[in-house]
Short mmCIF file of C-alpha atoms in Angstrom, two decimals:
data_model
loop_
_atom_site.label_atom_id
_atom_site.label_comp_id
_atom_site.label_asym_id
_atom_site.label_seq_id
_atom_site.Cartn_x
_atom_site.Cartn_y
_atom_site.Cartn_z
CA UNK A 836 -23.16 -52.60 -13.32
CA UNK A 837 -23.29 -50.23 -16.64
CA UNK A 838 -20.70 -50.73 -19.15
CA UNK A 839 -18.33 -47.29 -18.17
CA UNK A 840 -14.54 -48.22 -17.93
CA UNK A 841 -13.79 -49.19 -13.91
CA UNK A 842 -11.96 -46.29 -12.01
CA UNK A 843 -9.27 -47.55 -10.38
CA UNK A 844 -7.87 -46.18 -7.39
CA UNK A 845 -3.40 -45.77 -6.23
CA UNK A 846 -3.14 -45.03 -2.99
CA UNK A 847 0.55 -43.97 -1.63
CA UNK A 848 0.75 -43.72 2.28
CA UNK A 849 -1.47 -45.37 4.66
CA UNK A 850 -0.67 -44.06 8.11
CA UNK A 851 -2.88 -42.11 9.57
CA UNK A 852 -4.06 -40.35 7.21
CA UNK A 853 -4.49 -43.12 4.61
CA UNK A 854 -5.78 -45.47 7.18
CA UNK A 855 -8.99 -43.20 7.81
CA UNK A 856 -8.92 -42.91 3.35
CA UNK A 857 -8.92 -46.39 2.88
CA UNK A 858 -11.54 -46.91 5.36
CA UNK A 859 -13.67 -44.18 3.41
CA UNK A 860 -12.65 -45.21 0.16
CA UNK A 861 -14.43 -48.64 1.19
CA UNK A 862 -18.41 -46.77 1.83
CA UNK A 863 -17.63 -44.48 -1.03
CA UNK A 864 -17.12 -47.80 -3.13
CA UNK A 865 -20.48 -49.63 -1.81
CA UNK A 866 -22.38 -46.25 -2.09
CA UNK A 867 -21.43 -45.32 -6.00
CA UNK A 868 -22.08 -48.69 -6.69
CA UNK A 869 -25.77 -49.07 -5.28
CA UNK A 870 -26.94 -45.73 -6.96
CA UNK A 871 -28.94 -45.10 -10.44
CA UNK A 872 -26.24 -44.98 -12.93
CA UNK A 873 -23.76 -47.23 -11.02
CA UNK A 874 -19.67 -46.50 -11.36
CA UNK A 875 -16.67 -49.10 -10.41
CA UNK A 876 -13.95 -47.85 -8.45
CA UNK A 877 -11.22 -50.25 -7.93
CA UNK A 878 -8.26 -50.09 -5.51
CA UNK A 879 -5.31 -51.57 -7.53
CA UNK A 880 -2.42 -49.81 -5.33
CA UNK A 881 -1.12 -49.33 -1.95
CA UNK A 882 2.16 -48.35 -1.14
CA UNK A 883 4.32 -47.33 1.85
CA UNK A 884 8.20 -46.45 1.68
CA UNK A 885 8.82 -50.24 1.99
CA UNK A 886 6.50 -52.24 0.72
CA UNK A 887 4.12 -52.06 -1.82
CA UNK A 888 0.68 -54.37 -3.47
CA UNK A 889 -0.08 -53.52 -6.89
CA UNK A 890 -3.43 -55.48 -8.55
CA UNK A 891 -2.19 -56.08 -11.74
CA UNK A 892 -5.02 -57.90 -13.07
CA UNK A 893 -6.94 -54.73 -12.08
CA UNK A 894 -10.05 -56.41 -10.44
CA UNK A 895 -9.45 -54.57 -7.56
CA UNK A 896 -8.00 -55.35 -3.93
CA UNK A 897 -9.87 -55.99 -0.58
CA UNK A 898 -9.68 -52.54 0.75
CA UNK A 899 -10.95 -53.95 4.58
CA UNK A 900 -8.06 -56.84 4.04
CA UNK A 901 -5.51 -54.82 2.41
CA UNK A 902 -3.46 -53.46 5.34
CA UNK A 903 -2.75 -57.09 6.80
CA UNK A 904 -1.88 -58.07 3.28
CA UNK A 905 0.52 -55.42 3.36
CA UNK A 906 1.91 -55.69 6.33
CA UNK A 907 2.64 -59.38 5.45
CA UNK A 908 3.77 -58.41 1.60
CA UNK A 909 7.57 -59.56 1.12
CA UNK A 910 7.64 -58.62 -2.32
CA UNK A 911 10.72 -55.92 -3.26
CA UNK A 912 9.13 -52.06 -4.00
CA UNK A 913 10.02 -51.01 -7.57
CA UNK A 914 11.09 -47.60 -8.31
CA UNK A 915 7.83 -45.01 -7.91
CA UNK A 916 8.46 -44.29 -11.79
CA UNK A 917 7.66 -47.63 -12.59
CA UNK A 918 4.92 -48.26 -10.94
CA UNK A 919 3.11 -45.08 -12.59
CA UNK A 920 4.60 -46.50 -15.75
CA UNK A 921 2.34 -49.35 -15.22
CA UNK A 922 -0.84 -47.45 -14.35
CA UNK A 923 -0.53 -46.08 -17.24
CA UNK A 924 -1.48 -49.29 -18.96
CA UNK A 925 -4.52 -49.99 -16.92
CA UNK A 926 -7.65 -50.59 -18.93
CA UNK A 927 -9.53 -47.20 -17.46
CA UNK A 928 -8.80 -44.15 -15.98
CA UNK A 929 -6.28 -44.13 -12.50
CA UNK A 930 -6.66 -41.66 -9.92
CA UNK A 931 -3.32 -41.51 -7.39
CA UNK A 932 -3.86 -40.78 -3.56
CA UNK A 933 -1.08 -39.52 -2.38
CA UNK A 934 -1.40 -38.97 1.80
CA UNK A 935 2.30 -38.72 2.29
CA UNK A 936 3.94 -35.67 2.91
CA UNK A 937 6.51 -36.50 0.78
CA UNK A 938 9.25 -33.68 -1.20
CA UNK A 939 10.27 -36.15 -3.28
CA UNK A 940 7.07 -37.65 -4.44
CA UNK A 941 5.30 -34.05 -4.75
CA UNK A 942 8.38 -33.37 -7.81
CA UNK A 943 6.71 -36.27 -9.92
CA UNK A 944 3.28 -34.70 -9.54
CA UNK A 945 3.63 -32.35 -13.56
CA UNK A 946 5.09 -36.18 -14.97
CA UNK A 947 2.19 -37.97 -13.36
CA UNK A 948 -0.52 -35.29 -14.86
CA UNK A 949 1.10 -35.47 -17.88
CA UNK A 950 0.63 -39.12 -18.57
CA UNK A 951 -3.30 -38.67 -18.09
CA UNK A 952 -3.27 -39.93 -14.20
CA UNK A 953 -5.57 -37.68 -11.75
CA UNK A 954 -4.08 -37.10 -8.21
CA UNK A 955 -5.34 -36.15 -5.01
CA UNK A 956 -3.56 -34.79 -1.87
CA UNK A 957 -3.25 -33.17 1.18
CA UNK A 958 0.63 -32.95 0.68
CA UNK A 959 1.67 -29.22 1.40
CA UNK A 960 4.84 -29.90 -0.42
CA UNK A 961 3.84 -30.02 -3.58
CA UNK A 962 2.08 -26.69 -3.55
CA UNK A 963 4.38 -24.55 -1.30
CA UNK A 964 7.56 -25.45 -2.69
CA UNK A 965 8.82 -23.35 -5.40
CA UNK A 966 7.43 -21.43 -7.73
CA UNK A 967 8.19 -23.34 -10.59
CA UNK A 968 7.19 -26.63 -9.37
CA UNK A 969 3.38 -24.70 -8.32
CA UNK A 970 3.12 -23.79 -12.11
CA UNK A 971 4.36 -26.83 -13.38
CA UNK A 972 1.83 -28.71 -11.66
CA UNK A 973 -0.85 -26.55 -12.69
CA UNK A 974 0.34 -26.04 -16.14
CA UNK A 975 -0.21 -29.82 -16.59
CA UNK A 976 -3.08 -30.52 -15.00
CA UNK A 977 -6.91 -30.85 -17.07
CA UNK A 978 -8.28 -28.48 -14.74
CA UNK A 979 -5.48 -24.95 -13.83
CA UNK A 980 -6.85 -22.52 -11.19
CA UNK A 981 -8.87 -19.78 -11.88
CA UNK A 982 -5.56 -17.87 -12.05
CA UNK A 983 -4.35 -20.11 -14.98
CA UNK A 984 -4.93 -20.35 -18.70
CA UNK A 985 -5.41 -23.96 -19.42
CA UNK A 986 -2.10 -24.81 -21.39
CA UNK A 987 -2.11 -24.79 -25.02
CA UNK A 988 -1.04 -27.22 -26.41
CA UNK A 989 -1.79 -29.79 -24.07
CA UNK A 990 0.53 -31.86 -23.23
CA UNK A 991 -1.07 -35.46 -23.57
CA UNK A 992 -4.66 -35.53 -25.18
CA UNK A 993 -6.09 -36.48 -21.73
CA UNK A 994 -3.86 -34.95 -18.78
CA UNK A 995 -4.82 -35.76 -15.33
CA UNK A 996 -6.69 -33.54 -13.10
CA UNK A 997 -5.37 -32.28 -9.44
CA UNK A 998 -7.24 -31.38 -6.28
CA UNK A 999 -5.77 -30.95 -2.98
CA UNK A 1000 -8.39 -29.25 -0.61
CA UNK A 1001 -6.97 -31.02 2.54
CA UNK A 1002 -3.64 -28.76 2.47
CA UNK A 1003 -5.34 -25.93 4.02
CA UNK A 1004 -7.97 -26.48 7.16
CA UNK A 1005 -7.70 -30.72 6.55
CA UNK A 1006 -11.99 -31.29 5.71
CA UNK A 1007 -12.76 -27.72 6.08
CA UNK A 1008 -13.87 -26.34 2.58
CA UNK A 1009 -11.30 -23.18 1.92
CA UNK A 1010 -10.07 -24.26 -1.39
CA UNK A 1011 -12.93 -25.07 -2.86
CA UNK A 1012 -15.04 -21.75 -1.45
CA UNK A 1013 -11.77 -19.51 -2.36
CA UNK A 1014 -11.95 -21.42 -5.82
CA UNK A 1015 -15.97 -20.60 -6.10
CA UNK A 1016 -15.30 -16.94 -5.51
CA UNK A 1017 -12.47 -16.03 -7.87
CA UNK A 1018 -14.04 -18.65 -10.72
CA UNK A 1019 -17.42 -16.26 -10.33
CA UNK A 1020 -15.83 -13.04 -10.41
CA UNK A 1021 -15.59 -11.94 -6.86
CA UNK A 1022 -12.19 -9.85 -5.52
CA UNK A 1023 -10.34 -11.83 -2.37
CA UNK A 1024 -8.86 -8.35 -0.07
CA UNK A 1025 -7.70 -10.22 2.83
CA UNK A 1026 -7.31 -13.66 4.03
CA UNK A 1027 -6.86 -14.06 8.22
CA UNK A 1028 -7.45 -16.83 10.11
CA UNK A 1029 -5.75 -19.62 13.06
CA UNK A 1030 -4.83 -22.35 10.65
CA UNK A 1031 -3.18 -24.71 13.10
CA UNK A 1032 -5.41 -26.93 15.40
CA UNK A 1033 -2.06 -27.54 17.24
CA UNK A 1034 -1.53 -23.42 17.63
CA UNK A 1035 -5.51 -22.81 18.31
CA UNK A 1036 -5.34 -25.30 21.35
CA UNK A 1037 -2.21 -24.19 22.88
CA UNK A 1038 -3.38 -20.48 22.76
CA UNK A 1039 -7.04 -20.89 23.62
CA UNK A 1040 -5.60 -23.17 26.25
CA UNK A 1041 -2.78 -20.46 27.36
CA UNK A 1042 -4.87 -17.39 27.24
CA UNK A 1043 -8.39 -18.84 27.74
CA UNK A 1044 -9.70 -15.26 29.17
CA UNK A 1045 -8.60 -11.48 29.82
CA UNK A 1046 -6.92 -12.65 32.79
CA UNK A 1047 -3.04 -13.22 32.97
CA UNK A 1048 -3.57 -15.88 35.92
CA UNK A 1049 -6.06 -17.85 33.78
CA UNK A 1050 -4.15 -20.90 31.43
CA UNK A 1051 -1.15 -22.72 32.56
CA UNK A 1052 2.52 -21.59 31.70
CA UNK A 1053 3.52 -21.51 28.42
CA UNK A 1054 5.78 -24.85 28.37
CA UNK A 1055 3.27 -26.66 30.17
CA UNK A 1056 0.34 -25.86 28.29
CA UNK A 1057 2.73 -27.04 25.14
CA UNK A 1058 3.69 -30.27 26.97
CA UNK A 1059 -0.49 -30.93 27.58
CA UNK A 1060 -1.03 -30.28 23.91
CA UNK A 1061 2.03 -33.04 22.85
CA UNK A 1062 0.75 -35.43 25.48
CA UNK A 1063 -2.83 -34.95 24.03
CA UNK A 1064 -1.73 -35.83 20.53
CA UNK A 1065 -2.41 -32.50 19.29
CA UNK A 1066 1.50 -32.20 17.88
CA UNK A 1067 3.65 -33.30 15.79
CA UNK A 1068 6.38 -35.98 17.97
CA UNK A 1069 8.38 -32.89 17.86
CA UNK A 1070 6.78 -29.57 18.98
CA UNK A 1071 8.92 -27.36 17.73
CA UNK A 1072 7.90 -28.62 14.02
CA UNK A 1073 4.61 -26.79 14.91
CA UNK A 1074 6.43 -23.96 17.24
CA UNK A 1075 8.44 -22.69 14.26
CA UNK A 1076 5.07 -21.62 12.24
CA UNK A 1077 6.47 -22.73 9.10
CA UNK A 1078 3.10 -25.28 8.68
CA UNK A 1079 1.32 -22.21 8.90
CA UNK A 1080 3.44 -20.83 6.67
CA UNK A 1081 3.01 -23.23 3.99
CA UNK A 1082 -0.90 -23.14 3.92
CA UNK A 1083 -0.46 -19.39 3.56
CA UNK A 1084 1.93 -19.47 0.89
CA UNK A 1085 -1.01 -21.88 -1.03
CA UNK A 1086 -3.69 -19.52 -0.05
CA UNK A 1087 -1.53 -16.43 -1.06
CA UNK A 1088 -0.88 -18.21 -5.04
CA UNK A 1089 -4.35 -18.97 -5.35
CA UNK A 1090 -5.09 -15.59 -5.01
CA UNK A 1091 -2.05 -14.31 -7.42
CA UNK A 1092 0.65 -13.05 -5.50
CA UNK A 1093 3.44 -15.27 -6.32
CA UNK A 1094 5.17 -16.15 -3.24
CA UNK A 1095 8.56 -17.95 -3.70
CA UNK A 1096 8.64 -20.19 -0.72
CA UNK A 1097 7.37 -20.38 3.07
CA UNK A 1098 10.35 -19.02 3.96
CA UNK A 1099 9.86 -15.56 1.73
CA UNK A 1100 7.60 -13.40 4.04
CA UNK A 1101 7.32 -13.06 7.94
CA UNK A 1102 7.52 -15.77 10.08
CA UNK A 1103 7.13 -15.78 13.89
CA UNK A 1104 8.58 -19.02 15.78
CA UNK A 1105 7.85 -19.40 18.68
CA UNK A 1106 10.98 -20.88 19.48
CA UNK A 1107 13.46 -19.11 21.53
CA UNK A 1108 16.32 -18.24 20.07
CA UNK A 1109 18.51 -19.53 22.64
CA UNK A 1110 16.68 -23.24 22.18
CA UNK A 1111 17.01 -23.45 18.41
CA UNK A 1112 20.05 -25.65 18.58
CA UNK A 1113 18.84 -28.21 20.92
CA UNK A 1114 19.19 -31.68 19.72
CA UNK A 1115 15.98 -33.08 20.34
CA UNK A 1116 12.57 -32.33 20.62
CA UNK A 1117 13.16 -33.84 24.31
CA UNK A 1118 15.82 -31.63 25.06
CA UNK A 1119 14.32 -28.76 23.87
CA UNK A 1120 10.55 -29.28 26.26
CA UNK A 1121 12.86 -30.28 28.75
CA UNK A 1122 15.16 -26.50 28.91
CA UNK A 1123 11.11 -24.64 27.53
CA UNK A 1124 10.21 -23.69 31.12
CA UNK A 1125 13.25 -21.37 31.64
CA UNK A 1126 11.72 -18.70 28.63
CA UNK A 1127 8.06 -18.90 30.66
CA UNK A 1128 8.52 -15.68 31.48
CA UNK A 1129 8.39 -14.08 27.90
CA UNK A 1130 5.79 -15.63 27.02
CA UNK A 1131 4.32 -14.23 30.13
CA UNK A 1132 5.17 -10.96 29.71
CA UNK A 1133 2.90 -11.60 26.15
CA UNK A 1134 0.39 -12.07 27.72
CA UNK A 1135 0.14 -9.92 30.10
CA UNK A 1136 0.52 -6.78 27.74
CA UNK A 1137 -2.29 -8.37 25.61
CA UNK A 1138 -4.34 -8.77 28.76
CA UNK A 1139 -3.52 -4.79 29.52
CA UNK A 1140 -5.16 -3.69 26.47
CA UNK A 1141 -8.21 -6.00 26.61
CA UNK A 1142 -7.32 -8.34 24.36
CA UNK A 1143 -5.96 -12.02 23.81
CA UNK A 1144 -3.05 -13.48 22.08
CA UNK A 1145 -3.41 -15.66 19.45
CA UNK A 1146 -1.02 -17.22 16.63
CA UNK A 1147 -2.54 -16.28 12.78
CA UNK A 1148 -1.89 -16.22 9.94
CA UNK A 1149 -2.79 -13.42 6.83
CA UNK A 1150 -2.78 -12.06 3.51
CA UNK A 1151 -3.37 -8.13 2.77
CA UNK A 1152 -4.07 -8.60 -1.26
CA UNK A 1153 -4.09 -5.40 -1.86
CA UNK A 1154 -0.90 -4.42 -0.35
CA UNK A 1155 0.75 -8.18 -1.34
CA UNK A 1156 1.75 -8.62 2.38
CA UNK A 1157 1.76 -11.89 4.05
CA UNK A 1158 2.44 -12.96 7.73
CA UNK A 1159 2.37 -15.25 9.88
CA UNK A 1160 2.60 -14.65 14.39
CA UNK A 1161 1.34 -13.55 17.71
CA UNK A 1162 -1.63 -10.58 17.17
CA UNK A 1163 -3.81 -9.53 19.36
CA UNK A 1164 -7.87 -9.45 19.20
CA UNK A 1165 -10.91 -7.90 21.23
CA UNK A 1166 -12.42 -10.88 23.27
CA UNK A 1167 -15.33 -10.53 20.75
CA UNK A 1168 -13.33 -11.17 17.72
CA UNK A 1169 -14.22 -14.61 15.81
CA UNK A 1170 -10.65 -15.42 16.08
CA UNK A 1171 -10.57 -14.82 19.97
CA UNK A 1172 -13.95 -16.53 20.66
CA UNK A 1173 -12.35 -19.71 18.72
CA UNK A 1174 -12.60 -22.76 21.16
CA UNK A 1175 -10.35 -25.84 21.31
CA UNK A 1176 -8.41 -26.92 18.53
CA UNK A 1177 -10.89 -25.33 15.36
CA UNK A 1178 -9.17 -23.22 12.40
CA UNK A 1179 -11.15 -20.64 11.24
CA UNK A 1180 -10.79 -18.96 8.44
CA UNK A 1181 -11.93 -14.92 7.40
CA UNK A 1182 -11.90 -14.29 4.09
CA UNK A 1183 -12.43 -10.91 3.09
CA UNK A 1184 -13.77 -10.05 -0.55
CA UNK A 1185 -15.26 -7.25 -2.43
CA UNK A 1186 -19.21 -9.06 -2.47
CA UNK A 1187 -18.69 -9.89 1.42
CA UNK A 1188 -17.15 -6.40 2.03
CA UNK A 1189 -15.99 -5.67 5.71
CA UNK A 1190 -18.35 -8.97 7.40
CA UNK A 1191 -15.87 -12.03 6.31
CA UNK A 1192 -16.85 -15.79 5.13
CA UNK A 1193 -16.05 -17.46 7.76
CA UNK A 1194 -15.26 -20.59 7.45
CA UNK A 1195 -14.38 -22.67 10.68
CA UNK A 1196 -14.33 -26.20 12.35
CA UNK A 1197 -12.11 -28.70 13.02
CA UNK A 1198 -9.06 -28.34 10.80
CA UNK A 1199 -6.68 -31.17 11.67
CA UNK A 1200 -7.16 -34.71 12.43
CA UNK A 1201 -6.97 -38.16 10.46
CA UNK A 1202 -10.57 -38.22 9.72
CA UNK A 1203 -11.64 -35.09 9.02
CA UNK A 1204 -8.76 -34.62 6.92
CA UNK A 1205 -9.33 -37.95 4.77
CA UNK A 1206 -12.91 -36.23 4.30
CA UNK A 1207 -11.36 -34.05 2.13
CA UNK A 1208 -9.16 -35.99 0.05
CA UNK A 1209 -12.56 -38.52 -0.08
CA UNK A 1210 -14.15 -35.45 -1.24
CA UNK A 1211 -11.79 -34.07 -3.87
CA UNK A 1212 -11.38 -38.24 -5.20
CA UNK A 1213 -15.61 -38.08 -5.60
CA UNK A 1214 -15.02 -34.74 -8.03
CA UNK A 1215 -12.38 -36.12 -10.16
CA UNK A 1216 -14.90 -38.99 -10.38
CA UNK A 1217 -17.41 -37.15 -11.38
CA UNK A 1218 -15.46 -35.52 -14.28
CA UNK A 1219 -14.00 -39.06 -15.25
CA UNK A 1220 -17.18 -40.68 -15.72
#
């Protein structure tokens, strides 16, 4: 091993998402180690909203062992504060993991930057909140988008860096293409895409063809897709559009329009009015089938004009619009030929003209999205060593 500091490694949140990190994290380790110009990455942290391991001899934990040691921890969990308070003290640069989707957590993000600890994430929150807390966090950070001025002065000598590809597309590479284009000069026109594996399925599954008879009702084809796994325990966190929503309100600040929240531009739920005060996601797949017929109607209109329905998302840059619902598409569209539960992502610029990037694949999922937080943790790496 060379003589560079260790990097050592906080990880908040190991569900599903942190289950598949930690299980990267562990190759990531053995591979960095058994190359040229070795580097030592430690894991020294894992925490869940109840219980919490922290290394503090930082020589590292067992990261295959580390769950059941958890699970088995009875030791109290100190305020978050604290605990960062004592990174700060390690003997080497800390990089904090954060795979929870947490409000709460995403508000310490500027504080954590400022005391020289690097974060990655594929917490929404934290970059489709407000306004304020978006600049804060990039007015802290080592390395500000291409729309920011690096602050002056800065606020610690060494401020952390931030990266948070997985918030749009899970693995897919948007942030980092989007980032490659404005950083070299290009100009981003439009950005249009399905950015919802949960949305892609049900409407690929709904409307599979240009006939009305083809896919299942609309209820049942959203029951399949909750039975399959492919929503969240309750569909109408998916039905309302507002995770769309947030992913477009990151895309739209990276590209400079400064959208105030999720909730400041044009949503489509696909929620029925009538069902919006259900009490429970139960309740509410359980009255569904009686508003079949709307959705129905839908399609058949679609189907009239020979085209299919499906749920997207955009950005018009030039005319600072963004929106997010049903639209309709020739069969031979990218976005209509999209299969299964893939995003895929058209982004229009002034070098690519009217034929898009496209960027598409599988854009939800514990694994692929731990690829990109595994990803964006191996570039703050490479800047740290």
């Amino acid at each position: 091993m060379s003589g560079a500091k260790p990097i050592f490694i906080a990880v908040v949140g190991v569900g599903g998402v942190g289950k598949a990190f930690l299980g990267q994290l562990e190759q990531l380790r053995k591979r960095l180690q058994q190359q040229n110009a070795p580097i030592d990455i430690r894991l020294i942290l894992v925490r869940r909203s109840n219980k919490q391991i922290l290394q503090k001899e930082w020589e590292g934990l067992d990261i295959q062992n580390v769950l059941t040691q958890l699970d088995s921890s009875t030791e109290p969990v100190p305020p978050f504060e604290e605990t960062v308070d004592h990174l700060t003290t390690a003997p080497g640069n800390v990089v904090l993991v954060d795979n929870t989707s947490s409000d709460t957590l995403a508000a310490t993000y500027p504080s954590v930057l400022h005391k020289g600890i690097s974060i990655v994430t594929p917490n929404k929150k934290a970059f489709s909140s407000t306004h304020d807390l978006w600049t804060s966090i990039f007015s802290s950070a080592a390395n500000p988008t291409p729309l920011h001025s690096s602050p002056s002065p800065k606020p610690t000598a060494h401020p952390g860096y931030i990266f948070h590809e997985s918030t749009v597309g899970a693995g897919l590479p948007v942030l980092s293409t989007l980032a490659d284009l404005l950083a070299t000069g290009d100009q981003i026109t439009k950005i249009e895409g399905v950015f919802s594996g949960t949305m892609s399925f049900l409407f690929n599954a709904f409307m599979p063809s240009l006939s009305p008879t083809e896919g299942g009702t609309f209820s049942a084809e959203v029951t399949k897709a909750k039975n399959l796994g492919y929503t969240e325990p309750d569909t109408r966190d998916d039905l309302n559009g507002l995770d769309v929503a947030r992913k477009l309100t990151i895309l739209a600040r990276l590209v400079g329009l400064p959208i105030a929240s999720p909730n400041a531009f044009p949503v489509r739920s696909l929620i029925p009015q009538e069902l919006e005060s259900c009490t429970s996601g139960d309740d509410f797949l359980q009255k569904l089938p009686d508003y079949d017929a709307r959705m129905h109607e839908l399609k058949t209109a679609a189907a009239a004009e020979g085209k299919l329905v499906r749920f997207v998302g955009s950005i018009d840059v030039v005319a600072a619009e963004v929106k997010v619902g049903l639209e309709r598409f020739e069969p031979s569209h990218p976005i209509a030929a999209l299969k299964g539960s893939d995003n895929i992502i058209n982004l229009y610029t002034k070098r690519y003209g009217s034929n898009p990037l496209i960027i598409q694949g599988a854009g939800a999922g514990a694994e692929v999205t731990a690829m990109g937080v595994t990803a964006d943790l191996l570039r703050v790496i490479r800047l740290l060593h």
